[in-house]
PDB file of C-alpha atoms in Angstrom:
ATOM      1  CA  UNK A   1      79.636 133.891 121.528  1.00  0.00           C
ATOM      2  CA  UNK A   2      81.000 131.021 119.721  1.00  0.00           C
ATOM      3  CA  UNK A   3      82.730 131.323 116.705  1.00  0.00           C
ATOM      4  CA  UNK A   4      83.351 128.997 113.722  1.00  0.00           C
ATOM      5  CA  UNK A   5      86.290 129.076 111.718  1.00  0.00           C
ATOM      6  CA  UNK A   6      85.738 128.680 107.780  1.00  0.00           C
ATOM      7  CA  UNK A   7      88.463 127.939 105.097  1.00  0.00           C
ATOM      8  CA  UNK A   8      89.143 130.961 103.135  1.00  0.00           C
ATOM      9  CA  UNK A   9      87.076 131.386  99.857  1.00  0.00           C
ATOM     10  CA  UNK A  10      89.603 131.833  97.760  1.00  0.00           C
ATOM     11  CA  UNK A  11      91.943 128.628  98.886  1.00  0.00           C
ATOM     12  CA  UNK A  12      88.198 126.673  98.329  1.00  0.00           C
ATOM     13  CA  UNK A  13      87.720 128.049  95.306  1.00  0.00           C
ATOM     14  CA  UNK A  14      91.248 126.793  93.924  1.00  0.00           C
ATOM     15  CA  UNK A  15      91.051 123.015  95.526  1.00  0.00           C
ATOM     16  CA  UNK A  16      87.357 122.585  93.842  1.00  0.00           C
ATOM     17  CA  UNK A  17      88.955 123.645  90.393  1.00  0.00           C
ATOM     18  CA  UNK A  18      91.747 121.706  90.980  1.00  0.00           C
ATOM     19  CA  UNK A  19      90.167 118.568  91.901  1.00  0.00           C
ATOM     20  CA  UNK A  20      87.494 119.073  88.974  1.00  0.00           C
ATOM     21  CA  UNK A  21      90.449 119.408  86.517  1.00  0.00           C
ATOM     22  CA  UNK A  22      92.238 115.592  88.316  1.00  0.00           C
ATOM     23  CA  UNK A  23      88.626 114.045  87.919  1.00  0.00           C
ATOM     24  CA  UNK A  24      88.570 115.145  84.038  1.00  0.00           C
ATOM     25  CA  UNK A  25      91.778 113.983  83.642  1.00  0.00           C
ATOM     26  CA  UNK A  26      90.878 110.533  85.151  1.00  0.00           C
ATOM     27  CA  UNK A  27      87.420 110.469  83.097  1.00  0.00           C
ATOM     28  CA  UNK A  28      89.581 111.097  79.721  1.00  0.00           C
ATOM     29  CA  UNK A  29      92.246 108.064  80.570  1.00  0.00           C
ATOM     30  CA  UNK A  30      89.258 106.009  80.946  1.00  0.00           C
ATOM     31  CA  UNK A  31      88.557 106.534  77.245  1.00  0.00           C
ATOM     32  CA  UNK A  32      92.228 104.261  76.422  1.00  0.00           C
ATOM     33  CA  UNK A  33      90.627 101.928  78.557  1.00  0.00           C
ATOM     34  CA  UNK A  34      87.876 101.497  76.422  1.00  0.00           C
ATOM     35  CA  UNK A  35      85.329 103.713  77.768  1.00  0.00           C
ATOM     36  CA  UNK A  36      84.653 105.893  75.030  1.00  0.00           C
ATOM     37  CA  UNK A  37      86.789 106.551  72.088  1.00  0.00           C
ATOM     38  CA  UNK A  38      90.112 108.974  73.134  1.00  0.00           C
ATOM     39  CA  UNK A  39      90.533 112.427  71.267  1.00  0.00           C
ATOM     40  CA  UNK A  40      94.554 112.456  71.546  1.00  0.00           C
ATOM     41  CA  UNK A  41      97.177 110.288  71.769  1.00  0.00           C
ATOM     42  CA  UNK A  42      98.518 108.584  74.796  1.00  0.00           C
ATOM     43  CA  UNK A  43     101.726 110.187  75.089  1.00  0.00           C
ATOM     44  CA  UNK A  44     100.308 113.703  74.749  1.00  0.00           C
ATOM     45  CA  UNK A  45      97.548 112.640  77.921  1.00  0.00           C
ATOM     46  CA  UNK A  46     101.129 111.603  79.679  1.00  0.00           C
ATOM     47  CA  UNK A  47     102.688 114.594  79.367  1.00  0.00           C
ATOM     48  CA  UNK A  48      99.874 117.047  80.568  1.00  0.00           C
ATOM     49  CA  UNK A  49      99.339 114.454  83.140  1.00  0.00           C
ATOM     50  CA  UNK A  50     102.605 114.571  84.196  1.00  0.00           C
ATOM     51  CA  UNK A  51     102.666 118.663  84.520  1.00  0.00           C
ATOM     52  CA  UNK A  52      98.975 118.983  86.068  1.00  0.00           C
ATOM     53  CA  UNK A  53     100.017 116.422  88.731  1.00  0.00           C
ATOM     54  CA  UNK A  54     103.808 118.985  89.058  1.00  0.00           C
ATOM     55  CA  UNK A  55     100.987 122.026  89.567  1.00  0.00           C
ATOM     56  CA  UNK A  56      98.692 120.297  91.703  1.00  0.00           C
ATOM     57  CA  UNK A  57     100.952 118.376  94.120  1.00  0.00           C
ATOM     58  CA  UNK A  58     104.575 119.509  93.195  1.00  0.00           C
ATOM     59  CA  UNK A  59     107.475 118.696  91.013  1.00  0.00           C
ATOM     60  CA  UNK A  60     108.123 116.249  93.959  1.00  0.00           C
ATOM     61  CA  UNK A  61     105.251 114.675  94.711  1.00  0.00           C
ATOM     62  CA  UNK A  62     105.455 110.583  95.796  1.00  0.00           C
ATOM     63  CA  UNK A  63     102.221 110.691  93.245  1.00  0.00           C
ATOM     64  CA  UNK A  64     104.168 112.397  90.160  1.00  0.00           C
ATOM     65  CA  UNK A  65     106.648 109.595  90.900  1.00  0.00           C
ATOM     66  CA  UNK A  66     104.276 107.194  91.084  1.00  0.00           C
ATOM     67  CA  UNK A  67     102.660 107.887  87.593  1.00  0.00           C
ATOM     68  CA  UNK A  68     105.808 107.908  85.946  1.00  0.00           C
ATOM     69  CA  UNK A  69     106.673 104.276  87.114  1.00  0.00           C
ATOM     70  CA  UNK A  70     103.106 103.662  86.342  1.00  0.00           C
ATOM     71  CA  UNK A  71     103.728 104.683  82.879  1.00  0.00           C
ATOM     72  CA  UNK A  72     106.708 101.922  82.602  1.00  0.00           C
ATOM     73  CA  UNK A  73     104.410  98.981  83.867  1.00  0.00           C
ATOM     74  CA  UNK A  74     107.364  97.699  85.374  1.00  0.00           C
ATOM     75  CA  UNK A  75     107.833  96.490  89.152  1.00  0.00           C
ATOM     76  CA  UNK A  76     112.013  97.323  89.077  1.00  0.00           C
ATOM     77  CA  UNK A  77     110.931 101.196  87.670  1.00  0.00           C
ATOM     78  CA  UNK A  78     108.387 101.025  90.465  1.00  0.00           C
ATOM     79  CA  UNK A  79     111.117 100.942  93.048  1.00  0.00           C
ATOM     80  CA  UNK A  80     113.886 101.900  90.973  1.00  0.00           C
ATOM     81  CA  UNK A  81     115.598  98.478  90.791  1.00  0.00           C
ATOM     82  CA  UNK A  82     116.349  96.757  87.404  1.00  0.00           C
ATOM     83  CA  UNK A  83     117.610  93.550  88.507  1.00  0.00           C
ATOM     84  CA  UNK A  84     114.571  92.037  89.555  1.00  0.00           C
ATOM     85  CA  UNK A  85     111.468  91.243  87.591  1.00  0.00           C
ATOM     86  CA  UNK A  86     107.291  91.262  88.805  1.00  0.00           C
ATOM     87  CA  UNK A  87     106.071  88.731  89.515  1.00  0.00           C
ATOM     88  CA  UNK A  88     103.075  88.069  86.942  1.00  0.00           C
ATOM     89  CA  UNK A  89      99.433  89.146  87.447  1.00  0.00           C
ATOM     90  CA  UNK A  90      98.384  87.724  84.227  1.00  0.00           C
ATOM     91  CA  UNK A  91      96.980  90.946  82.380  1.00  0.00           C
ATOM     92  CA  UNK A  92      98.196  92.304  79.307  1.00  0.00           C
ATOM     93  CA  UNK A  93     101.085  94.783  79.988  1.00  0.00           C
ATOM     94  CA  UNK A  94      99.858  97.670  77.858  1.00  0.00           C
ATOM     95  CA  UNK A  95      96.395  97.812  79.873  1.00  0.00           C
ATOM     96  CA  UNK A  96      98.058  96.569  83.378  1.00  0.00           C
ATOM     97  CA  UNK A  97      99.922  99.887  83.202  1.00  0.00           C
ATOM     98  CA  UNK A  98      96.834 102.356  81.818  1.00  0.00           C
ATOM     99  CA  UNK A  99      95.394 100.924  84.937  1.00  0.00           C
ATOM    100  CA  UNK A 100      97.668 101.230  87.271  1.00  0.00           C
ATOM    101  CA  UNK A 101      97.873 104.747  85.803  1.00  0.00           C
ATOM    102  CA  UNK A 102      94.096 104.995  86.485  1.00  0.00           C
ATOM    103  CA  UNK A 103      94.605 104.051  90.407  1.00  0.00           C
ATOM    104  CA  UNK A 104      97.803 107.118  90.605  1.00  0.00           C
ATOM    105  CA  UNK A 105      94.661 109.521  89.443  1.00  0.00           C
ATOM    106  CA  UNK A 106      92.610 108.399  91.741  1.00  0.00           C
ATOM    107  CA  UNK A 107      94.834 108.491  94.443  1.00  0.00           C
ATOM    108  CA  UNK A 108      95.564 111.998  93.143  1.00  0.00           C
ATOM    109  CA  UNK A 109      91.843 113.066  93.484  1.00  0.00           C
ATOM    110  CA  UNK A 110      91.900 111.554  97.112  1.00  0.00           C
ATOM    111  CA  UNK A 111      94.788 113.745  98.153  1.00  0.00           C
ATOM    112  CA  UNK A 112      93.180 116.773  97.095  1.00  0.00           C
ATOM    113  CA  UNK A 113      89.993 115.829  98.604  1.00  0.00           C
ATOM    114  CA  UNK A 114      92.243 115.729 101.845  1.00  0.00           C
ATOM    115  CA  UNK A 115      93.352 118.407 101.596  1.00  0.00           C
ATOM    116  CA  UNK A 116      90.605 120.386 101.161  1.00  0.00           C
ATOM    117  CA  UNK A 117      89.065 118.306 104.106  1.00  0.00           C
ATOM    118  CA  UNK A 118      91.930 119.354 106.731  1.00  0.00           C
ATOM    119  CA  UNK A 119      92.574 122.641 105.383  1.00  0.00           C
ATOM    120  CA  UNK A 120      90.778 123.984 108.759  1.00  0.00           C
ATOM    121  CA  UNK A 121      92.894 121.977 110.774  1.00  0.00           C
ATOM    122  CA  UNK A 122      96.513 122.798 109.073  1.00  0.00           C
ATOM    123  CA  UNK A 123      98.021 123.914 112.358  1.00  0.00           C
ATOM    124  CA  UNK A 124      96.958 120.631 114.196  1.00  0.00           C
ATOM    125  CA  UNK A 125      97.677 118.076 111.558  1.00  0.00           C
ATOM    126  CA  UNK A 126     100.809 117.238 109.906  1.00  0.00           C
ATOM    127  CA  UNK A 127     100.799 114.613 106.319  1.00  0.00           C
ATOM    128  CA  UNK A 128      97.395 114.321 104.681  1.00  0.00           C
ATOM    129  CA  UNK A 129      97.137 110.160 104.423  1.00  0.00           C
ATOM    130  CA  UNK A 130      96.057 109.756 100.642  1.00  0.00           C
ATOM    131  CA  UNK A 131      94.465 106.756  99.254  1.00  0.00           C
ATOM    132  CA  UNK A 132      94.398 103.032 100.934  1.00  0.00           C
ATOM    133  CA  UNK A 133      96.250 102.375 103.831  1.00  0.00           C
ATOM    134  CA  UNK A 134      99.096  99.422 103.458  1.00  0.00           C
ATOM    135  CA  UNK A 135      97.235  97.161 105.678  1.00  0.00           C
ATOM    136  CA  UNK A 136      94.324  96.637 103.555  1.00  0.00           C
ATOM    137  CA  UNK A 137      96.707  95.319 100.884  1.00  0.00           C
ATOM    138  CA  UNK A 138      99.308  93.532 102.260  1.00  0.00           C
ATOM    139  CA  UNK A 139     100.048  89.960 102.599  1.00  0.00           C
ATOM    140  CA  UNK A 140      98.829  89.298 106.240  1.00  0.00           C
ATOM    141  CA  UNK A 141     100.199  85.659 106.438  1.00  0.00           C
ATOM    142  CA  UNK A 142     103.751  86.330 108.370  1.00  0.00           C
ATOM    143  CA  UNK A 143     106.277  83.428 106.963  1.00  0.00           C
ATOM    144  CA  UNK A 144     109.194  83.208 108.840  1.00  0.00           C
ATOM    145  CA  UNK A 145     112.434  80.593 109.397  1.00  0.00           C
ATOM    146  CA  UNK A 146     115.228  80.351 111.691  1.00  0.00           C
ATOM    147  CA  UNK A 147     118.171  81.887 110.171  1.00  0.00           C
ATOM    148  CA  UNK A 148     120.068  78.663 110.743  1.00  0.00           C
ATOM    149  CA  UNK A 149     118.155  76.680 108.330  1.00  0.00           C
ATOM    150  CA  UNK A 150     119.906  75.947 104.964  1.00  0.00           C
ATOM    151  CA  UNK A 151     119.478  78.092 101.920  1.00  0.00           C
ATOM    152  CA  UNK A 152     117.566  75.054 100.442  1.00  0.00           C
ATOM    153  CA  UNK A 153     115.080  74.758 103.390  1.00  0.00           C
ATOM    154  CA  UNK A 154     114.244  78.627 102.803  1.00  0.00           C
ATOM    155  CA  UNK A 155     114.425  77.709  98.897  1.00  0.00           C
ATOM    156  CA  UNK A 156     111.831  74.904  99.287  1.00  0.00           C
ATOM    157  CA  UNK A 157     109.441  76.797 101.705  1.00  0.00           C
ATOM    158  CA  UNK A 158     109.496  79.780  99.113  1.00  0.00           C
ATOM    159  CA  UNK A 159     108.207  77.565  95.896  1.00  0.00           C
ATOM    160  CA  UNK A 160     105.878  75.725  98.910  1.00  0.00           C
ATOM    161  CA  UNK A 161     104.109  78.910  99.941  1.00  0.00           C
ATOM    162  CA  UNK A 162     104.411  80.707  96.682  1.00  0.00           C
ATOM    163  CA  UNK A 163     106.175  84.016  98.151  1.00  0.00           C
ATOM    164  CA  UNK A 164     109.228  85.777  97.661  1.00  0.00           C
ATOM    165  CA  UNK A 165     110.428  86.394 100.453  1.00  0.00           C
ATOM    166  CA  UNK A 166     110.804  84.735 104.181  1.00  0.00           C
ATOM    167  CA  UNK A 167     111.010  86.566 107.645  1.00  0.00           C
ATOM    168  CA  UNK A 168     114.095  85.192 109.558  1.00  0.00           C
ATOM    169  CA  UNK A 169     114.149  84.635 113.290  1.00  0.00           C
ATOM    170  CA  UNK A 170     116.551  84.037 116.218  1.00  0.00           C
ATOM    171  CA  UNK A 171     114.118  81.868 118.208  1.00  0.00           C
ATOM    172  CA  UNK A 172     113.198  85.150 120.042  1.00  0.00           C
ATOM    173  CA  UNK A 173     112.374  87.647 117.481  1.00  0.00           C
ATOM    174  CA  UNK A 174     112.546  88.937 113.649  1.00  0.00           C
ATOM    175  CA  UNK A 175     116.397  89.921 112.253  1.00  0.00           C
ATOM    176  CA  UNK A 176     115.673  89.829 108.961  1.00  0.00           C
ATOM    177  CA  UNK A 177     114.708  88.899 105.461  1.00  0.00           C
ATOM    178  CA  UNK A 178     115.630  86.554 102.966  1.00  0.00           C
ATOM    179  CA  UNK A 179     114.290  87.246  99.412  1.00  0.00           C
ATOM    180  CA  UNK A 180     114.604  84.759  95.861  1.00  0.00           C
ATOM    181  CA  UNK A 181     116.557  87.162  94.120  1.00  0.00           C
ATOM    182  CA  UNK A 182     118.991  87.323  97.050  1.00  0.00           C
ATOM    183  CA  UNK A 183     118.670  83.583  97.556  1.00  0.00           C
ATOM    184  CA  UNK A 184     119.623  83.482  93.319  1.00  0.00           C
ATOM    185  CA  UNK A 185     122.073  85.400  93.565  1.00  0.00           C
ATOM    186  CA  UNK A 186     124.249  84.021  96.316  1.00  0.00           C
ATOM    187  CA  UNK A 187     123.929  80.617  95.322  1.00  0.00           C
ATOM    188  CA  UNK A 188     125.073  81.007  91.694  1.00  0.00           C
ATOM    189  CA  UNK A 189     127.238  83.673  91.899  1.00  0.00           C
ATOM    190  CA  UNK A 190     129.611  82.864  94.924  1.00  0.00           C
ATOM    191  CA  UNK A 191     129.147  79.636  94.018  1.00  0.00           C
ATOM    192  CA  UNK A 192     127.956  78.363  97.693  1.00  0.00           C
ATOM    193  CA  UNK A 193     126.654  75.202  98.927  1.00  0.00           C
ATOM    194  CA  UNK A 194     122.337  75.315  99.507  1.00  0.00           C
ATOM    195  CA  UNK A 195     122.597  72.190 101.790  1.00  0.00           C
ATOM    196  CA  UNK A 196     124.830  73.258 104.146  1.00  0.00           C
ATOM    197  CA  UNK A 197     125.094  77.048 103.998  1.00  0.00           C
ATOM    198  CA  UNK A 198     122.436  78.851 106.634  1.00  0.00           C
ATOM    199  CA  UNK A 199     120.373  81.367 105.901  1.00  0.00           C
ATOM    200  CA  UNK A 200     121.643  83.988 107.852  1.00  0.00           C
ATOM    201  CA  UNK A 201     124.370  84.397 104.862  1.00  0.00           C
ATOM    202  CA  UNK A 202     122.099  86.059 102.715  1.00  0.00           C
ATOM    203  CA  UNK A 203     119.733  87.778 104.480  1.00  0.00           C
ATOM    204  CA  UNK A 204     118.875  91.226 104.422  1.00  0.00           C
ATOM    205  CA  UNK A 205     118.768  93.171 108.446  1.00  0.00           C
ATOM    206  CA  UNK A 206     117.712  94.525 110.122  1.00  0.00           C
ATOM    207  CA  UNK A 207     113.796  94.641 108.967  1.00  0.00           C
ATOM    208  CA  UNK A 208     112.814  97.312 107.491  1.00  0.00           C
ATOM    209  CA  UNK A 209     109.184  97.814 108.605  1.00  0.00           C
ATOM    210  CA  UNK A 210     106.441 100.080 107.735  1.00  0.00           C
ATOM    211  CA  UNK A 211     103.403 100.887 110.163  1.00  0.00           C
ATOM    212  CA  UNK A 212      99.996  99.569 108.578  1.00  0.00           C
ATOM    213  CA  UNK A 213      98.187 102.640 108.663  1.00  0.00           C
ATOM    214  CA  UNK A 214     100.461 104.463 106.358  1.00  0.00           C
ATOM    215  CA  UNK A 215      98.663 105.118 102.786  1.00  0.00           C
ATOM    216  CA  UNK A 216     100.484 102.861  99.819  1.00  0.00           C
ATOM    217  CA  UNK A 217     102.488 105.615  98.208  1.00  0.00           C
ATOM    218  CA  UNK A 218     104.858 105.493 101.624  1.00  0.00           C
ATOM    219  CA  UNK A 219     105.334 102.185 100.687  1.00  0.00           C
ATOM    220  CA  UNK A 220     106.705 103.025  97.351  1.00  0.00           C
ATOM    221  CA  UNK A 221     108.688 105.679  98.599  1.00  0.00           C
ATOM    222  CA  UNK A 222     110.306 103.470 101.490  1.00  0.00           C
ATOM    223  CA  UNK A 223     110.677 100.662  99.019  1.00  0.00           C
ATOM    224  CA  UNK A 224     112.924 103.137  96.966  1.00  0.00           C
ATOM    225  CA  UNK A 225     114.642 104.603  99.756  1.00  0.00           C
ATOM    226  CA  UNK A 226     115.866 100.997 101.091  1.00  0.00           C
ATOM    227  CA  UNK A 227     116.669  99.027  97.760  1.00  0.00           C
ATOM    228  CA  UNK A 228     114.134  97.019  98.051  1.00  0.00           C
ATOM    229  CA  UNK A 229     111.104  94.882  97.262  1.00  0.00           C
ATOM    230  CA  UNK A 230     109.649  93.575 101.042  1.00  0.00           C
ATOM    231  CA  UNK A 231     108.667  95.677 103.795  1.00  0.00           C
ATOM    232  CA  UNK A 232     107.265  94.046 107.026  1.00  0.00           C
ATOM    233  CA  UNK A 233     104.315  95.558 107.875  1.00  0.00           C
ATOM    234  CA  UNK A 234     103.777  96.925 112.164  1.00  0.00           C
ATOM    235  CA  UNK A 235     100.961  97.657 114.220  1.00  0.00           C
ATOM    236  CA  UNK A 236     101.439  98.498 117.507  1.00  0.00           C
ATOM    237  CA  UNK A 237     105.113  97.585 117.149  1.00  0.00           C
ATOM    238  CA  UNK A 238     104.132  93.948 116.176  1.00  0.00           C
ATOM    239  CA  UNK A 239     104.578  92.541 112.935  1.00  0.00           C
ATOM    240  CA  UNK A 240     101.385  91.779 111.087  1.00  0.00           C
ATOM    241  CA  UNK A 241     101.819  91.257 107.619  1.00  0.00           C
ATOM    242  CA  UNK A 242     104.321  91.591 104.518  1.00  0.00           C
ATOM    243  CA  UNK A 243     103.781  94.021 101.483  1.00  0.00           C
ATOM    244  CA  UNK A 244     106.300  93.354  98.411  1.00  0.00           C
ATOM    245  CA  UNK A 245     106.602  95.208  94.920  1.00  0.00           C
ATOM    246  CA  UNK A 246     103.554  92.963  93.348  1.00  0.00           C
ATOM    247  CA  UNK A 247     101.036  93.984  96.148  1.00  0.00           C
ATOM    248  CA  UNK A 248     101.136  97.091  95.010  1.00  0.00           C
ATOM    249  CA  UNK A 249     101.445  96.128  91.538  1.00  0.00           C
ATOM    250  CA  UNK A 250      98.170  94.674  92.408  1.00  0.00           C
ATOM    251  CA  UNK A 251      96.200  97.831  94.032  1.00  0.00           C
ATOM    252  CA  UNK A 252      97.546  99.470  91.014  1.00  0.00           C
ATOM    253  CA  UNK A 253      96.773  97.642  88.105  1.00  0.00           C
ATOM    254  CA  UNK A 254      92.747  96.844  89.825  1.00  0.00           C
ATOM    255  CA  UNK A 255      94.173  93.251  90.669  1.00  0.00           C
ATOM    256  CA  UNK A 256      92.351  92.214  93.704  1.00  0.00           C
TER     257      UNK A 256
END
């Protein structure tokens, strides 16, 4: 006779409480953003934010990481780099990062959802994805430019497109990135030439790459892990898209 196999009552029990607490938690932050009138203060909701997402998910938990760079509203806390500033979604700081703090929740309540989804299936499946995948919030336009080009042709078809960053080439295939800040920072620190210095100088290799179907909080993480702001986006081993620090500014602040 066939037999079903059912997720033990107690482990249910504990993943319907604890995603009932996360969705209170995100119903009370909507209160600071203007949804009703809020019963604390801010930084008191931060802090037993901060320690229900520690119980929930773990003292290291991409998510707990998340909503403390949330709480800055800053893309260089985001990825742990200072030196180079968002680039502007024109929204009011203060509510940017409330809602960027709302999308962490959310994301939070997705990943216990998953959880409790897959907890049948723990011996055949490995990370739970949580949240949006990085393909449905990337930039799918790929830019790129012979690394032999000057600094100023990569300079001018930066400000042309509007991006901040460029995919360089050998005529055959990707080798790396150039980025403005690096592009700054060569140019007026060591003093070089824009006309007649190529690209290759500056750029960043090899690409660092991400695979599309990962959720966003990889992105983060790998963003961290690497130093920086750009990650080319694979599927299938092909390049299909670029997603930088103010993408997922974007996803989280409700910036579509």
């Amino acid at each position: 006779m066939a037999t079903t196999r059912t997720l033990p009552k107690s482990t249910r029990i504990s993943l319907d409480r604890s995603i009932e607490r996360m969705r209170k938690q995100l119903a009370e932050l909507a209160q600071f953003l203007g949804k009703g009138k809020p019963t604390r203060s801010l930084e008191e909701f931060d802090l037993e934010t901060e320690r229900l997402i520690g119980d929930l998910l773990g003292q290291t938990s991409d998510l707990l990481h998340a909503y403390e760079y949330a709480e800055l509203g800053e893309a260089g806390g985001l990825v742990n780099m200072t030196d180079e500033a968002p680039e502007g979604t024109g929204m009011d700081s203060h509510r940017q990062s409330l809602l960027q703090r709302y999308r962490v929740l959310e994301s939070c309540v997705s990943e216990l959802e998953a959880r409790r989804a897959a907890e049948p299936k723990q011996k055949k499946v490995g990370r739970t994805l949580i949240g949006p995948q990085i393909a449905e919030h990337m930039s799918p336009e790929v830019r790129s430019l012979s690394q032999e080009a000057t600094l100023r042709e990569a300079g001018q078809l930066m400000q042309q497109w509007k991006l901040g960053s460029l995919l360089l080439t050998d005529n055959q295939s990707y080798v790396g990135f150039i980025t403005d800040s690096a592009l700054a920072r060569e140019v007026v620190a060591n003093g070089m030439n824009p006309n007649t210095t190529p690209v290759k100088t500056c750029m960043r290799k090899p690409v660092v790459a991400i695979e599309g179907d990962r959720p966003i909080i990889d992105a983060v993480r790998m963003m961290k892990d690497q130093a920086t702001r750009h990650l080319a986006v694979t599927q299938d081993g092909q390049i299909i898209g670029v997603i930088s620090v103010s993408n997922i500014l974007r996803y989280y602040s409700g910036v579509v």
